[in-house]
């Protein structure tokens, strides 16, 4: 399949990069998803409030021009996601488009530089592919809940806005950590437009470790409705019961795995103060 093709390409590219660099200087690909995503995470040095969209903490405009010190040009083409866009339209999205557009490799590179990373131009296509695939899988996980319990509105569901909250551990992730399991490396809150109401989903992103190795080989995605309302609580209870009583009639209780590279050979984050986008 097409996804298998780019996954194989990522793995080959990662092997080449990993062989050329000291493994101690490599950064897991999964940890770069938050580092390059244009969302402003709360634990990062952020631009001034005037340059942020208050609804989703994203830059009002993510420039497509090359960054200072960039050694080669990067593609500025953006790929369309399968995720329908809500009524709100941030400045980095075209109003005429009905679905969210993913950032280009140049936009992703600029975002990583702004957040203090030292990305390599040759790795950006790989990282963007991983980022896009992770988001597509997260959306599919969210829509599984909607298909199960909200069939009357499932065809009209849209993603209104989203926010990264990597330092805010969800209760589920916290209790998992008490049992000795690894905490997620990132968290997103996605706000869905379901008819006349807006519903929040929480999504935890976990590293998947290979057998006998500490290197990440994939990303687990745990998406579920936030416990903001009696309706969302009921959905959580019904999904738990359905998975227990009818395991053959619904998706099993699992986390979706998105294969990624063990490492993409990027250097450590710069020790200098992250530069802010103008």
XYZ file of C-alpha atoms in Angstrom:
278
model
C 0.000 0.000 0.000
C 0.977 3.664 -0.271
C 1.495 3.969 3.500
C 3.772 0.926 3.475
C 5.834 2.567 0.723
C 6.561 5.721 2.694
C 7.166 3.747 5.881
C 9.790 1.667 4.058
C 11.300 4.856 2.667
C 11.448 6.369 6.155
C 13.150 3.277 7.541
C 15.749 3.241 4.765
C 16.423 6.957 5.206
C 16.704 6.564 8.965
C 19.153 3.702 8.628
C 21.353 5.810 6.379
C 21.253 8.796 8.729
C 21.753 6.656 11.821
C 24.805 5.007 10.285
C 26.386 8.397 9.566
C 25.824 9.865 13.040
C 26.728 9.026 16.580
C 23.690 7.347 18.160
C 24.194 9.420 21.299
C 23.462 12.510 19.224
C 20.276 11.100 17.689
C 16.777 12.104 18.656
C 13.827 9.681 18.419
C 11.535 10.607 15.571
C 8.519 10.529 17.856
C 9.959 13.206 20.117
C 10.320 15.496 17.104
C 6.630 15.403 16.269
C 5.893 17.871 19.042
C 9.115 19.749 18.348
C 8.209 20.550 14.781
C 4.455 20.788 14.923
C 3.336 24.395 14.434
C 1.232 24.132 17.593
C 2.767 26.201 20.395
C 3.236 23.782 23.282
C 3.066 25.252 26.738
C 6.548 24.113 27.764
C 8.281 25.779 24.832
C 9.598 29.320 24.555
C 6.708 30.982 22.771
C 6.327 34.056 20.588
C 4.478 37.095 21.848
C 0.758 36.742 22.436
C 0.033 39.181 19.628
C 1.442 36.698 17.087
C -0.568 33.712 18.370
C -4.057 32.626 17.506
C -5.806 32.515 20.931
C -8.105 29.651 19.911
C -5.393 27.084 19.275
C -2.085 28.710 20.281
C -0.714 28.462 16.730
C 1.278 31.087 14.908
C -1.046 33.366 12.995
C 1.301 32.972 10.030
C 3.925 30.252 9.696
C 6.328 31.648 7.100
C 7.336 29.627 4.080
C 10.586 31.532 3.548
C 13.908 29.806 4.390
C 15.297 30.263 7.892
C 18.568 32.042 8.592
C 21.443 29.603 8.073
C 19.390 27.112 6.095
C 21.681 25.287 3.652
C 19.203 24.232 0.987
C 15.688 24.976 -0.196
C 12.862 22.862 1.160
C 9.528 22.055 -0.462
C 6.736 24.481 0.303
C 3.970 22.223 -0.982
C 1.351 21.352 1.632
C -0.664 18.131 1.629
C -4.369 18.048 2.316
C -5.487 15.943 5.274
C -8.664 13.884 5.466
C -9.781 15.934 8.487
C -12.745 18.279 7.859
C -12.257 21.834 9.079
C -14.759 23.590 11.344
C -16.185 27.083 11.058
C -13.093 28.697 12.554
C -10.335 29.301 10.006
C -6.835 30.187 11.296
C -4.601 32.388 9.180
C -2.318 29.524 8.135
C -5.263 27.729 6.492
C -6.969 28.744 3.243
C -10.600 29.677 3.755
C -11.747 27.963 0.575
C -10.376 24.600 1.732
C -12.826 22.332 3.546
C -10.131 20.214 5.179
C -7.062 20.953 7.269
C -3.782 21.320 5.402
C -0.583 19.883 6.835
C 2.504 22.106 7.126
C 5.053 21.948 4.343
C 8.598 20.706 5.057
C 9.686 24.363 5.062
C 7.032 25.333 7.604
C 7.945 22.353 9.785
C 11.633 23.268 9.577
C 10.869 26.856 10.579
C 8.764 25.681 13.506
C 11.540 23.396 14.762
C 14.085 26.202 14.514
C 11.747 28.522 16.373
C 11.350 25.983 19.177
C 15.098 25.493 19.639
C 15.837 22.369 17.596
C 18.623 22.109 15.031
C 16.906 20.185 12.224
C 18.633 18.762 9.156
C 17.099 19.731 5.839
C 17.473 16.210 4.421
C 15.266 14.787 7.177
C 12.297 17.102 6.830
C 10.317 15.109 4.258
C 10.610 12.053 6.506
C 9.534 13.910 9.637
C 6.584 15.548 7.890
C 5.446 12.141 6.586
C 5.519 10.732 10.106
C 3.694 13.768 11.480
C 0.951 13.512 8.868
C 0.475 9.778 9.322
C 0.238 10.122 13.104
C -2.455 12.779 12.756
C -4.413 10.736 10.218
C -4.378 7.752 12.561
C -5.402 9.926 15.517
C -8.355 11.226 13.514
C -9.384 7.679 12.598
C -9.298 6.754 16.292
C -11.485 9.748 17.161
C -13.933 8.896 14.394
C -14.210 5.319 15.658
C -15.856 6.716 18.802
C -18.151 8.889 16.724
C -19.141 5.998 14.464
C -19.956 3.839 17.460
C -22.146 6.245 19.432
C -23.133 9.238 17.270
C -24.265 7.800 13.958
C -26.730 10.639 13.357
C -23.954 13.265 13.176
C -20.897 11.218 12.169
C -21.011 12.367 8.533
C -20.836 16.017 9.564
C -18.119 15.841 12.253
C -15.396 18.474 11.885
C -12.229 19.372 13.763
C -12.837 22.886 15.060
C -9.474 23.496 16.730
C -6.683 21.754 18.626
C -4.010 22.448 21.216
C -0.804 20.762 22.360
C -0.460 20.156 26.124
C 2.608 17.913 26.599
C 3.166 18.897 30.243
C -0.438 18.338 31.305
C -0.666 14.628 32.073
C -4.111 13.123 31.633
C -5.534 11.119 34.582
C -5.388 7.920 32.524
C -1.725 8.465 31.648
C -0.964 9.301 35.285
C -2.492 6.071 36.587
C -0.719 4.100 33.868
C 2.571 5.602 35.050
C 1.808 4.454 38.617
C 1.734 0.934 37.218
C 5.238 1.415 35.827
C 4.327 2.270 32.262
C 6.016 5.041 30.330
C 4.322 8.430 30.208
C 3.248 9.840 26.826
C 5.738 12.080 25.060
C 2.965 14.413 23.904
C -0.682 15.218 24.420
C -3.195 16.999 22.212
C -6.691 18.238 22.920
C -8.902 18.170 19.841
C -12.214 20.053 19.791
C -14.811 18.512 17.509
C -17.766 20.331 16.040
C -20.670 17.909 16.456
C -23.837 19.619 15.301
C -24.466 22.597 17.570
C -22.071 21.439 20.291
C -18.301 21.300 20.636
C -16.794 18.139 22.106
C -13.254 17.759 23.420
C -11.123 14.663 22.848
C -7.833 13.982 24.604
C -5.073 12.169 22.720
C -1.965 10.714 24.353
C 1.036 9.819 22.185
C 3.340 7.083 23.497
C 6.675 5.764 22.266
C 6.685 2.113 21.244
C 9.884 0.340 22.239
C 11.321 -2.532 20.247
C 11.929 -5.908 21.860
C 15.219 -5.851 23.727
C 15.929 -2.229 22.867
C 15.167 1.174 24.308
C 14.884 2.778 20.877
C 11.373 3.884 19.807
C 10.070 2.020 16.773
C 6.574 3.465 16.620
C 3.948 5.696 18.179
C 0.929 4.486 20.129
C -2.106 6.753 20.010
C -4.728 6.683 22.762
C -7.681 8.886 21.787
C -10.907 9.157 23.796
C -13.569 11.721 24.758
C -12.573 14.015 27.604
C -14.693 13.612 30.716
C -16.241 17.058 30.345
C -19.885 16.040 30.271
C -22.245 13.210 31.251
C -22.508 12.317 27.558
C -18.750 11.809 27.179
C -18.653 9.781 30.393
C -21.442 7.606 29.037
C -19.500 7.099 25.791
C -16.446 5.973 27.745
C -18.517 3.528 29.797
C -20.342 2.163 26.766
C -17.098 1.657 24.832
C -15.566 -0.208 27.763
C -18.598 -2.473 28.089
C -18.838 -3.054 24.353
C -15.186 -4.023 24.086
C -15.612 -6.399 27.017
C -18.914 -7.992 26.012
C -18.695 -7.813 22.211
C -15.001 -7.913 21.269
C -15.795 -9.244 17.784
C -18.216 -6.421 16.938
C -16.024 -3.422 17.648
C -12.460 -2.333 17.551
C -10.521 -4.057 20.364
C -9.302 -2.104 23.339
C -5.944 -1.157 22.008
C -3.757 1.753 21.063
C -3.221 2.453 17.383
C 0.379 1.904 16.312
C 1.996 4.150 13.726
C 5.417 2.774 12.663
C 8.182 5.356 12.724
C 11.931 5.301 12.602
C 14.025 4.440 15.640
C 15.907 7.670 15.054
C 16.370 10.111 12.231
C 19.864 11.192 13.131
C 19.051 14.744 14.144
C 21.377 16.528 16.550
C 20.332 17.439 20.053
C 18.288 20.519 20.684
C 20.342 23.684 20.698
C 21.445 24.917 24.106
C 20.931 28.472 22.909
C 17.736 30.346 23.612
C 15.158 29.357 20.973
C 14.609 32.055 18.409
C 11.112 33.412 18.089
C 9.405 33.796 14.733
C 8.722 37.342 13.712
